[in-house]
mmCIF file of C-alpha atoms and ligand atoms in Angstrom:
data_model
loop_
_atom_site.group_PDB
_atom_site.id
_atom_site.type_symbol
_atom_site.label_atom_id
_atom_site.label_comp_id
_atom_site.label_asym_id
_atom_site.label_seq_id
_atom_site.Cartn_x
_atom_site.Cartn_y
_atom_site.Cartn_z
ATOM 1 C CA UNK Q 15 0.000 0.000 0.000
ATOM 2 C CA UNK Q 16 1.256 3.442 -0.903
ATOM 3 C CA UNK Q 17 -0.047 6.895 -0.063
ATOM 4 C CA UNK Q 18 0.821 9.523 -2.661
ATOM 5 C CA UNK Q 19 0.433 13.155 -1.641
ATOM 6 C CA UNK Q 20 1.000 15.668 -4.420
ATOM 7 C CA UNK Q 21 1.190 19.477 -4.136
ATOM 8 C CA UNK Q 22 -1.196 19.611 -1.206
ATOM 9 C CA UNK Q 23 -1.896 23.151 0.008
ATOM 10 C CA UNK Q 24 -4.040 24.596 2.766
ATOM 11 C CA UNK Q 25 -4.406 28.215 3.868
ATOM 12 C CA UNK Q 26 -6.680 28.969 6.836
ATOM 13 C CA UNK Q 27 -9.235 31.784 6.725
ATOM 14 C CA UNK Q 28 -6.924 33.956 8.870
ATOM 15 C CA UNK Q 29 -4.256 33.781 6.148
ATOM 16 C CA UNK Q 30 -1.964 31.206 7.839
ATOM 17 C CA UNK Q 31 -0.421 28.944 5.202
ATOM 18 C CA UNK Q 32 -0.443 25.596 7.006
ATOM 19 C CA UNK Q 33 0.601 23.458 4.012
ATOM 20 C CA UNK Q 34 2.416 24.725 0.939
ATOM 21 C CA UNK Q 35 2.533 22.282 -1.989
ATOM 22 C CA UNK Q 36 3.358 19.268 0.171
ATOM 23 C CA UNK Q 37 4.530 16.323 -1.902
ATOM 24 C CA UNK Q 38 5.262 13.052 -0.157
ATOM 25 C CA UNK Q 39 5.114 9.340 -0.877
ATOM 26 C CA UNK Q 40 4.401 7.180 2.153
ATOM 27 C CA UNK Q 41 5.162 3.467 1.760
ATOM 28 C CA UNK Q 42 3.851 0.588 3.895
ATOM 29 C CA UNK Q 43 5.214 0.274 7.453
ATOM 30 C CA UNK Q 44 5.882 2.896 10.093
ATOM 31 C CA UNK Q 45 6.296 6.399 8.728
ATOM 32 C CA UNK Q 46 7.356 9.334 10.919
ATOM 33 C CA UNK Q 47 6.215 12.852 10.161
ATOM 34 C CA UNK Q 48 8.510 14.999 12.246
ATOM 35 C CA UNK Q 49 8.258 18.740 12.746
ATOM 36 C CA UNK Q 50 8.061 21.443 15.408
ATOM 37 C CA UNK Q 51 4.770 22.750 16.769
ATOM 38 C CA UNK Q 52 2.934 24.720 14.115
ATOM 39 C CA UNK Q 53 4.673 22.909 11.227
ATOM 40 C CA UNK Q 54 1.396 21.753 9.680
ATOM 41 C CA UNK Q 55 1.386 18.133 10.855
ATOM 42 C CA UNK Q 56 -2.127 18.070 12.324
ATOM 43 C CA UNK Q 57 -3.540 19.857 9.296
ATOM 44 C CA UNK Q 58 -1.999 17.212 7.040
ATOM 45 C CA UNK Q 59 -3.200 14.362 9.297
ATOM 46 C CA UNK Q 60 -6.752 15.713 9.363
ATOM 47 C CA UNK Q 61 -6.845 16.052 5.568
ATOM 48 C CA UNK Q 62 -5.560 12.474 5.185
ATOM 49 C CA UNK Q 63 -8.166 11.317 7.718
ATOM 50 C CA UNK Q 64 -10.887 12.994 5.545
ATOM 51 C CA UNK Q 65 -11.840 15.370 8.378
ATOM 52 C CA UNK Q 66 -10.717 18.573 6.722
ATOM 53 C CA UNK Q 67 -10.708 19.987 3.197
ATOM 54 C CA UNK Q 68 -7.558 21.172 1.444
ATOM 55 C CA UNK Q 69 -7.383 24.015 -1.091
ATOM 56 C CA UNK Q 70 -5.537 22.162 -3.855
ATOM 57 C CA UNK Q 71 -3.479 19.069 -4.558
ATOM 58 C CA UNK Q 72 -4.176 15.360 -4.673
ATOM 59 C CA UNK Q 73 -3.897 12.346 -2.380
ATOM 60 C CA UNK Q 74 -4.118 8.752 -3.552
ATOM 61 C CA UNK Q 75 -4.155 5.646 -1.388
ATOM 62 C CA UNK Q 76 -3.206 3.107 -4.057
ATOM 63 C CA UNK Q 77 -5.968 3.853 -6.560
ATOM 64 C CA UNK Q 78 -8.426 5.463 -4.144
ATOM 65 C CA UNK Q 79 -8.780 9.235 -4.490
ATOM 66 C CA UNK Q 80 -8.634 10.219 -0.788
ATOM 67 C CA UNK Q 81 -9.993 13.741 -1.313
ATOM 68 C CA UNK Q 82 -12.959 12.467 -3.296
ATOM 69 C CA UNK Q 83 -13.813 8.943 -2.129
ATOM 70 C CA UNK Q 84 -14.053 9.718 1.573
ATOM 71 C CA UNK Q 85 -16.274 6.763 2.511
ATOM 72 C CA UNK Q 86 -13.881 4.290 0.922
ATOM 73 C CA UNK Q 87 -10.975 5.849 2.838
ATOM 74 C CA UNK Q 88 -12.856 5.814 6.136
ATOM 75 C CA UNK Q 89 -13.502 2.091 5.779
ATOM 76 C CA UNK Q 90 -9.773 1.404 5.725
ATOM 77 C CA UNK Q 91 -8.622 4.089 8.136
ATOM 78 C CA UNK Q 92 -7.976 4.242 11.883
ATOM 79 C CA UNK Q 93 -7.284 7.649 13.415
ATOM 80 C CA UNK Q 94 -6.010 8.737 16.809
ATOM 81 C CA UNK Q 95 -6.356 12.527 16.940
ATOM 82 C CA UNK Q 96 -4.070 14.771 18.948
ATOM 83 C CA UNK Q 97 -6.864 15.789 21.291
ATOM 84 C CA UNK Q 98 -8.514 12.399 21.743
ATOM 85 C CA UNK Q 99 -11.150 12.893 24.429
ATOM 86 C CA UNK Q 100 -12.847 10.131 26.412
ATOM 87 C CA UNK Q 101 -16.033 10.088 28.439
ATOM 88 C CA UNK Q 102 -14.647 10.000 31.993
ATOM 89 C CA UNK Q 103 -17.616 8.262 33.601
ATOM 90 C CA UNK Q 104 -17.828 5.176 31.399
ATOM 91 C CA UNK Q 105 -15.554 2.159 31.544
ATOM 92 C CA UNK Q 106 -12.990 1.249 28.907
ATOM 93 C CA UNK Q 107 -15.087 -1.763 27.942
ATOM 94 C CA UNK Q 108 -18.315 0.207 27.587
ATOM 95 C CA UNK Q 109 -16.793 2.937 25.440
ATOM 96 C CA UNK Q 110 -14.906 0.584 23.142
ATOM 97 C CA UNK Q 111 -18.072 -1.490 22.755
ATOM 98 C CA UNK Q 112 -19.947 1.705 21.891
ATOM 99 C CA UNK Q 113 -17.338 2.709 19.279
ATOM 100 C CA UNK Q 114 -17.523 -0.808 17.854
ATOM 101 C CA UNK Q 115 -21.292 -0.436 17.389
ATOM 102 C CA UNK Q 116 -20.728 2.891 15.624
ATOM 103 C CA UNK Q 117 -18.227 1.135 13.338
ATOM 104 C CA UNK Q 118 -21.047 -1.181 12.305
ATOM 105 C CA UNK Q 119 -20.220 -4.255 14.379
ATOM 106 C CA UNK Q 120 -23.854 -5.022 15.146
ATOM 107 C CA UNK Q 121 -23.531 -8.752 15.887
ATOM 108 C CA UNK Q 122 -23.167 -9.008 19.666
ATOM 109 C CA UNK Q 123 -21.001 -12.109 19.819
ATOM 110 C CA UNK Q 124 -18.652 -10.947 17.082
ATOM 111 C CA UNK Q 125 -18.406 -7.508 18.708
ATOM 112 C CA UNK Q 126 -17.489 -9.037 22.050
ATOM 113 C CA UNK Q 127 -14.707 -11.034 20.382
ATOM 114 C CA UNK Q 128 -13.288 -7.918 18.713
ATOM 115 C CA UNK Q 129 -13.531 -5.697 21.805
ATOM 116 C CA UNK Q 130 -12.012 -8.367 24.064
ATOM 117 C CA UNK Q 131 -9.185 -8.929 21.586
ATOM 118 C CA UNK Q 132 -8.355 -5.244 21.257
ATOM 119 C CA UNK Q 133 -8.370 -4.617 24.999
ATOM 120 C CA UNK Q 134 -5.929 -7.494 25.377
ATOM 121 C CA UNK Q 135 -3.763 -6.255 22.509
ATOM 122 C CA UNK Q 136 -3.328 -2.797 24.061
ATOM 123 C CA UNK Q 137 -2.841 -4.248 27.535
ATOM 124 C CA UNK Q 138 -5.967 -2.790 29.110
ATOM 125 C CA UNK Q 139 -7.774 -6.056 29.730
ATOM 126 C CA UNK Q 140 -7.133 -6.005 33.478
ATOM 127 C CA UNK Q 141 -8.586 -2.500 33.808
ATOM 128 C CA UNK Q 142 -11.432 -2.885 31.307
ATOM 129 C CA UNK Q 143 -14.094 -2.283 33.957
ATOM 130 C CA UNK Q 144 -12.506 0.879 35.338
ATOM 131 C CA UNK Q 145 -13.752 4.313 34.396
ATOM 132 C CA UNK Q 146 -11.709 6.146 31.782
ATOM 133 C CA UNK Q 147 -11.596 9.259 33.976
ATOM 134 C CA UNK Q 148 -9.117 7.477 36.263
ATOM 135 C CA UNK Q 149 -6.785 6.379 33.440
ATOM 136 C CA UNK Q 150 -3.245 7.771 33.130
ATOM 137 C CA UNK Q 151 -2.168 9.551 29.936
ATOM 138 C CA UNK Q 152 -0.505 6.376 28.664
ATOM 139 C CA UNK Q 153 -3.566 4.232 29.355
ATOM 140 C CA UNK Q 154 -5.767 6.755 27.551
ATOM 141 C CA UNK Q 155 -3.478 6.702 24.518
ATOM 142 C CA UNK Q 156 -3.522 2.903 24.466
ATOM 143 C CA UNK Q 157 -7.304 3.065 24.605
ATOM 144 C CA UNK Q 158 -7.098 5.531 21.706
ATOM 145 C CA UNK Q 159 -5.129 2.977 19.699
ATOM 146 C CA UNK Q 160 -7.699 0.278 20.482
ATOM 147 C CA UNK Q 161 -10.501 2.444 19.043
ATOM 148 C CA UNK Q 162 -8.320 3.301 16.010
ATOM 149 C CA UNK Q 163 -7.863 -0.417 15.338
ATOM 150 C CA UNK Q 164 -11.613 -1.160 15.224
ATOM 151 C CA UNK Q 165 -12.637 -2.418 11.802
ATOM 152 C CA UNK Q 166 -9.127 -3.742 11.083
ATOM 153 C CA UNK Q 167 -7.892 -0.662 9.178
ATOM 154 C CA UNK Q 168 -4.946 -0.884 6.789
ATOM 155 C CA UNK Q 169 -3.921 2.721 7.339
ATOM 156 C CA UNK Q 170 -3.500 4.131 10.850
ATOM 157 C CA UNK Q 171 -2.849 7.787 11.559
ATOM 158 C CA UNK Q 172 -1.652 8.811 15.013
ATOM 159 C CA UNK Q 173 -1.149 12.493 15.783
ATOM 160 C CA UNK Q 174 1.368 13.409 18.523
ATOM 161 C CA UNK Q 175 0.546 10.290 20.544
ATOM 162 C CA UNK Q 176 3.456 10.351 22.987
ATOM 163 C CA UNK Q 177 3.357 14.006 24.057
ATOM 164 C CA UNK Q 178 2.998 14.087 27.832
ATOM 165 C CA UNK Q 179 3.734 10.385 28.426
ATOM 166 C CA UNK Q 180 6.318 9.421 31.018
ATOM 167 C CA UNK Q 181 9.353 7.410 29.790
ATOM 168 C CA UNK Q 182 7.930 4.040 30.813
ATOM 169 C CA UNK Q 183 4.584 4.700 29.168
ATOM 170 C CA UNK Q 184 6.376 5.928 26.056
ATOM 171 C CA UNK Q 185 8.314 2.650 25.730
ATOM 172 C CA UNK Q 186 5.116 0.680 26.181
ATOM 173 C CA UNK Q 187 3.350 2.775 23.572
ATOM 174 C CA UNK Q 188 6.305 2.408 21.179
ATOM 175 C CA UNK Q 189 6.151 -1.366 21.509
ATOM 176 C CA UNK Q 190 2.444 -1.340 20.743
ATOM 177 C CA UNK Q 191 2.909 0.835 17.646
ATOM 178 C CA UNK Q 192 5.809 -1.233 16.415
ATOM 179 C CA UNK Q 193 3.697 -4.426 16.608
ATOM 180 C CA UNK Q 194 0.920 -2.727 14.654
ATOM 181 C CA UNK Q 195 3.378 -1.339 12.083
ATOM 182 C CA UNK Q 196 4.403 -4.843 11.067
ATOM 183 C CA UNK Q 197 1.437 -5.377 8.790
ATOM 184 C CA UNK Q 198 -0.143 -1.947 8.358
ATOM 185 C CA UNK Q 199 0.821 1.522 7.240
ATOM 186 C CA UNK Q 200 1.151 3.721 10.306
ATOM 187 C CA UNK Q 201 1.721 7.461 10.006
ATOM 188 C CA UNK Q 202 3.087 8.839 13.233
ATOM 189 C CA UNK Q 203 3.112 12.602 13.539
ATOM 190 C CA UNK Q 204 5.377 13.923 16.268
ATOM 191 C CA UNK Q 205 7.762 16.660 17.379
ATOM 192 C CA UNK Q 206 9.760 14.099 19.391
ATOM 193 C CA UNK Q 207 12.806 12.888 17.465
ATOM 194 C CA UNK Q 208 13.213 9.681 19.468
ATOM 195 C CA UNK Q 209 9.678 8.553 18.493
ATOM 196 C CA UNK Q 210 10.886 8.436 14.895
ATOM 197 C CA UNK Q 211 14.390 7.162 15.663
ATOM 198 C CA UNK Q 212 12.963 4.255 17.683
ATOM 199 C CA UNK Q 213 10.149 3.239 15.372
ATOM 200 C CA UNK Q 214 10.185 4.429 11.798
ATOM 201 C CA UNK Q 215 11.748 2.923 8.694
ATOM 202 C CA UNK Q 216 10.887 6.069 6.740
ATOM 203 C CA UNK Q 217 10.327 9.672 7.683
ATOM 204 C CA UNK Q 218 9.860 13.226 6.521
ATOM 205 C CA UNK Q 219 10.639 16.532 8.198
ATOM 206 C CA UNK Q 220 8.008 19.222 7.813
ATOM 207 C CA UNK Q 221 8.527 22.866 8.782
ATOM 208 C CA UNK Q 222 6.315 25.895 8.136
ATOM 209 C CA UNK Q 223 4.123 23.890 5.780
ATOM 210 C CA UNK Q 224 7.019 22.618 3.639
ATOM 211 C CA UNK Q 225 8.509 19.147 3.429
ATOM 212 C CA UNK Q 226 12.240 19.772 3.880
ATOM 213 C CA UNK Q 227 13.588 16.253 3.884
ATOM 214 C CA UNK Q 228 12.529 12.630 3.627
ATOM 215 C CA UNK Q 229 14.158 9.229 3.712
ATOM 216 C CA UNK Q 230 15.352 6.397 5.906
ATOM 217 C CA UNK Q 231 16.352 7.833 9.335
ATOM 218 C CA UNK Q 232 19.467 5.653 9.502
ATOM 219 C CA UNK Q 233 20.627 6.603 6.014
ATOM 220 C CA UNK Q 234 20.006 10.280 6.672
ATOM 221 C CA UNK Q 235 22.009 10.064 9.891
ATOM 222 C CA UNK Q 236 24.784 8.352 7.961
ATOM 223 C CA UNK Q 237 24.735 11.124 5.328
ATOM 224 C CA UNK Q 238 25.270 13.833 7.931
ATOM 225 C CA UNK Q 239 27.854 11.828 9.872
ATOM 226 C CA UNK Q 240 30.951 13.749 8.734
ATOM 227 C CA UNK Q 241 29.477 17.210 9.239
ATOM 228 C CA UNK Q 242 28.632 17.210 12.943
ATOM 229 C CA UNK Q 243 31.142 18.591 15.438
ATOM 230 C CA UNK Q 244 30.844 18.933 19.198
ATOM 231 C CA UNK Q 245 32.367 21.032 21.939
ATOM 232 C CA UNK Q 246 31.630 21.871 25.549
ATOM 233 C CA UNK Q 247 31.421 25.594 26.233
ATOM 234 C CA UNK Q 248 30.620 27.772 29.209
ATOM 235 C CA UNK Q 249 27.437 29.832 29.355
ATOM 236 C CA UNK Q 250 29.506 32.974 28.818
ATOM 237 C CA UNK Q 251 31.209 31.575 25.706
ATOM 238 C CA UNK Q 252 27.994 30.368 24.074
ATOM 239 C CA UNK Q 253 26.962 33.639 22.308
ATOM 240 C CA UNK Q 254 30.429 33.957 20.775
ATOM 241 C CA UNK Q 255 30.287 30.388 19.414
ATOM 242 C CA UNK Q 256 26.794 30.997 18.096
ATOM 243 C CA UNK Q 257 28.101 34.007 16.185
ATOM 244 C CA UNK Q 258 31.115 32.210 14.738
ATOM 245 C CA UNK Q 259 29.596 28.807 13.908
ATOM 246 C CA UNK Q 260 26.431 27.122 12.647
ATOM 247 C CA UNK Q 261 25.256 25.909 16.055
ATOM 248 C CA UNK Q 262 22.396 23.463 15.456
ATOM 249 C CA UNK Q 263 21.780 22.361 19.054
ATOM 250 C CA UNK Q 264 22.770 23.164 22.601
ATOM 251 C CA UNK Q 265 22.289 20.787 25.489
ATOM 252 C CA UNK Q 266 23.149 20.936 29.162
ATOM 253 C CA UNK Q 267 25.527 18.217 30.260
ATOM 254 C CA UNK Q 268 26.304 18.025 33.972
ATOM 255 C CA UNK Q 269 25.797 21.760 34.275
ATOM 256 C CA UNK Q 270 27.876 22.672 31.217
ATOM 257 C CA UNK Q 271 26.706 23.272 27.675
ATOM 258 C CA UNK Q 272 27.382 20.779 24.890
ATOM 259 C CA UNK Q 273 27.002 22.342 21.471
ATOM 260 C CA UNK Q 274 26.759 20.655 18.095
ATOM 261 C CA UNK Q 275 27.652 22.550 14.959
ATOM 262 C CA UNK Q 276 27.140 21.694 11.309
ATOM 263 C CA UNK Q 277 30.235 22.169 9.178
ATOM 264 C CA UNK Q 278 31.434 20.460 6.012
ATOM 265 C CA UNK Q 279 35.057 20.975 7.076
ATOM 266 C CA UNK Q 280 36.854 21.091 10.450
ATOM 267 C CA UNK Q 281 35.509 24.223 12.160
ATOM 268 C CA UNK Q 282 38.641 24.530 14.366
ATOM 269 C CA UNK Q 283 38.074 26.363 17.663
ATOM 270 C CA UNK Q 284 38.507 23.140 19.638
ATOM 271 C CA UNK Q 285 35.612 21.212 18.052
ATOM 272 C CA UNK Q 286 35.821 17.421 17.824
ATOM 273 C CA UNK Q 287 34.010 15.186 15.302
ATOM 274 C CA UNK Q 288 30.777 13.983 16.943
ATOM 275 C CA UNK Q 289 28.755 10.841 16.491
ATOM 276 C CA UNK Q 290 25.729 12.062 14.517
ATOM 277 C CA UNK Q 291 22.186 11.182 15.546
ATOM 278 C CA UNK Q 292 18.758 11.719 14.043
ATOM 279 C CA UNK Q 293 18.494 14.735 16.315
ATOM 280 C CA UNK Q 294 21.395 16.313 14.399
ATOM 281 C CA UNK Q 295 19.620 15.578 11.111
ATOM 282 C CA UNK Q 296 16.480 17.204 12.491
ATOM 283 C CA UNK Q 297 18.093 20.342 13.907
ATOM 284 C CA UNK Q 298 20.390 20.835 10.889
ATOM 285 C CA UNK Q 299 17.378 20.498 8.577
ATOM 286 C CA UNK Q 300 15.197 22.912 10.543
ATOM 287 C CA UNK Q 301 18.142 25.348 10.625
ATOM 288 C CA UNK Q 302 18.248 25.144 6.829
ATOM 289 C CA UNK Q 303 21.710 23.527 6.708
ATOM 290 C CA UNK Q 304 20.872 20.066 5.469
ATOM 291 C CA UNK Q 305 18.469 19.153 2.710
ATOM 292 C CA UNK Q 306 19.579 15.883 1.200
ATOM 293 C CA UNK Q 307 17.201 14.634 -1.487
ATOM 294 C CA UNK Q 308 14.362 16.984 -0.565
ATOM 295 C CA UNK Q 309 13.242 16.914 -4.192
ATOM 296 C CA UNK Q 310 12.518 13.176 -4.135
ATOM 297 C CA UNK Q 311 9.844 13.042 -1.480
HETATM 298 P P1 LIG J 18 1.271 21.098 13.997
HETATM 299 O O1 LIG J 18 0.304 19.965 14.095
HETATM 300 O O2 LIG J 18 2.529 20.745 13.276
HETATM 301 O O3 LIG J 18 1.540 21.743 15.331
HETATM 302 P P2 LIG J 18 -0.944 22.561 12.768
HETATM 303 O O4 LIG J 18 -1.359 21.847 11.530
HETATM 304 O O5 LIG J 18 -1.779 22.374 13.995
HETATM 305 O O6 LIG J 18 0.614 22.232 13.068
HETATM 306 O O7 LIG J 18 -0.868 24.123 12.469
HETATM 307 C C1 LIG J 18 -0.181 24.676 11.356
HETATM 308 C C2 LIG J 18 -0.405 26.176 11.353
HETATM 309 O O8 LIG J 18 -1.782 26.456 11.088
HETATM 310 C C3 LIG J 18 -0.094 26.856 12.676
HETATM 311 O O9 LIG J 18 0.446 28.120 12.399
HETATM 312 C C4 LIG J 18 -1.453 26.981 13.338
HETATM 313 O O10 LIG J 18 -1.477 28.078 14.225
HETATM 314 C C5 LIG J 18 -2.360 27.191 12.145
HETATM 315 N N1 LIG J 18 -3.737 26.659 12.361
HETATM 316 C C6 LIG J 18 -4.060 25.391 12.691
HETATM 317 N N2 LIG J 18 -5.405 25.255 12.762
HETATM 318 C C7 LIG J 18 -5.927 26.466 12.447
HETATM 319 C C8 LIG J 18 -7.255 26.976 12.339
HETATM 320 N N3 LIG J 18 -8.323 26.198 12.548
HETATM 321 N N4 LIG J 18 -7.415 28.281 12.010
HETATM 322 C C9 LIG J 18 -6.345 29.069 11.782
HETATM 323 N N5 LIG J 18 -5.072 28.655 11.861
HETATM 324 C C10 LIG J 18 -4.850 27.376 12.190
#
């Protein structure tokens, strides 16, 4: 299965250009859409999920015209929105059963099988009779995945699912997504680089409504490998280094500041070659330094 997005644009009524001729091919498996807040990720996700209209462009899911054949898309789509709300007073079982009825699972016995199976899959079986209002953020997101999986969709869209989860819940959620990604197309929109580094075989970076970069996270990291340099500086020195070099990230390390710069040759000034990570790819791309193969998305 392949999702082909071509020249997709969307400007809101207030004049904000959320998407500007976005072109992207999303293959089967786990795909990461990475970008800072305001990049246009949710707008793109909502258009793909048939919940919002675009101004121009085309989207095809194999031979289905996503912008035109909305019912056909909805039959094969599962969606976990960024602001997934639950009814706090009903139990996980009751709400999932309700969603299953809305999805058209009218046969009681069959519905019970599906609901039971999904609650087990997302590890909420033990707490199925507890009210959703008492669930942690991670439990709510796993419930959100269970409802997205109703109807056995081939395409799953999850929008910023790990924001606000603690590290343990994030790992658990990653494992769940990675299991699902084995036989479905999963589009994961996020501003968290490690979500993509941990899970995705393919990715794109989106910024201010433009796709800046796409590819295999490992290959992209390999491509930038020779251009990342590191140095520890004091707080006082930092502005001077920022003036003299292309600083792409700064991070506190035991009270001192570790800076990474992008440079195609040795920047001198005491910098050492650094081991590049996807974070370097991300920050160098957002800073406009790195745009390998942006034309081929
Ligand atoms: P992301 O999901 O990457 O944070 P969004 O798609 O939510 O990005 O937003 C992209 C841009 O569009 C932002 O500048 C945002 O403020 C703006 N935007 C989003 N929704 C609306 C809306 N309903 N009306 C006006 N502007 C919007």
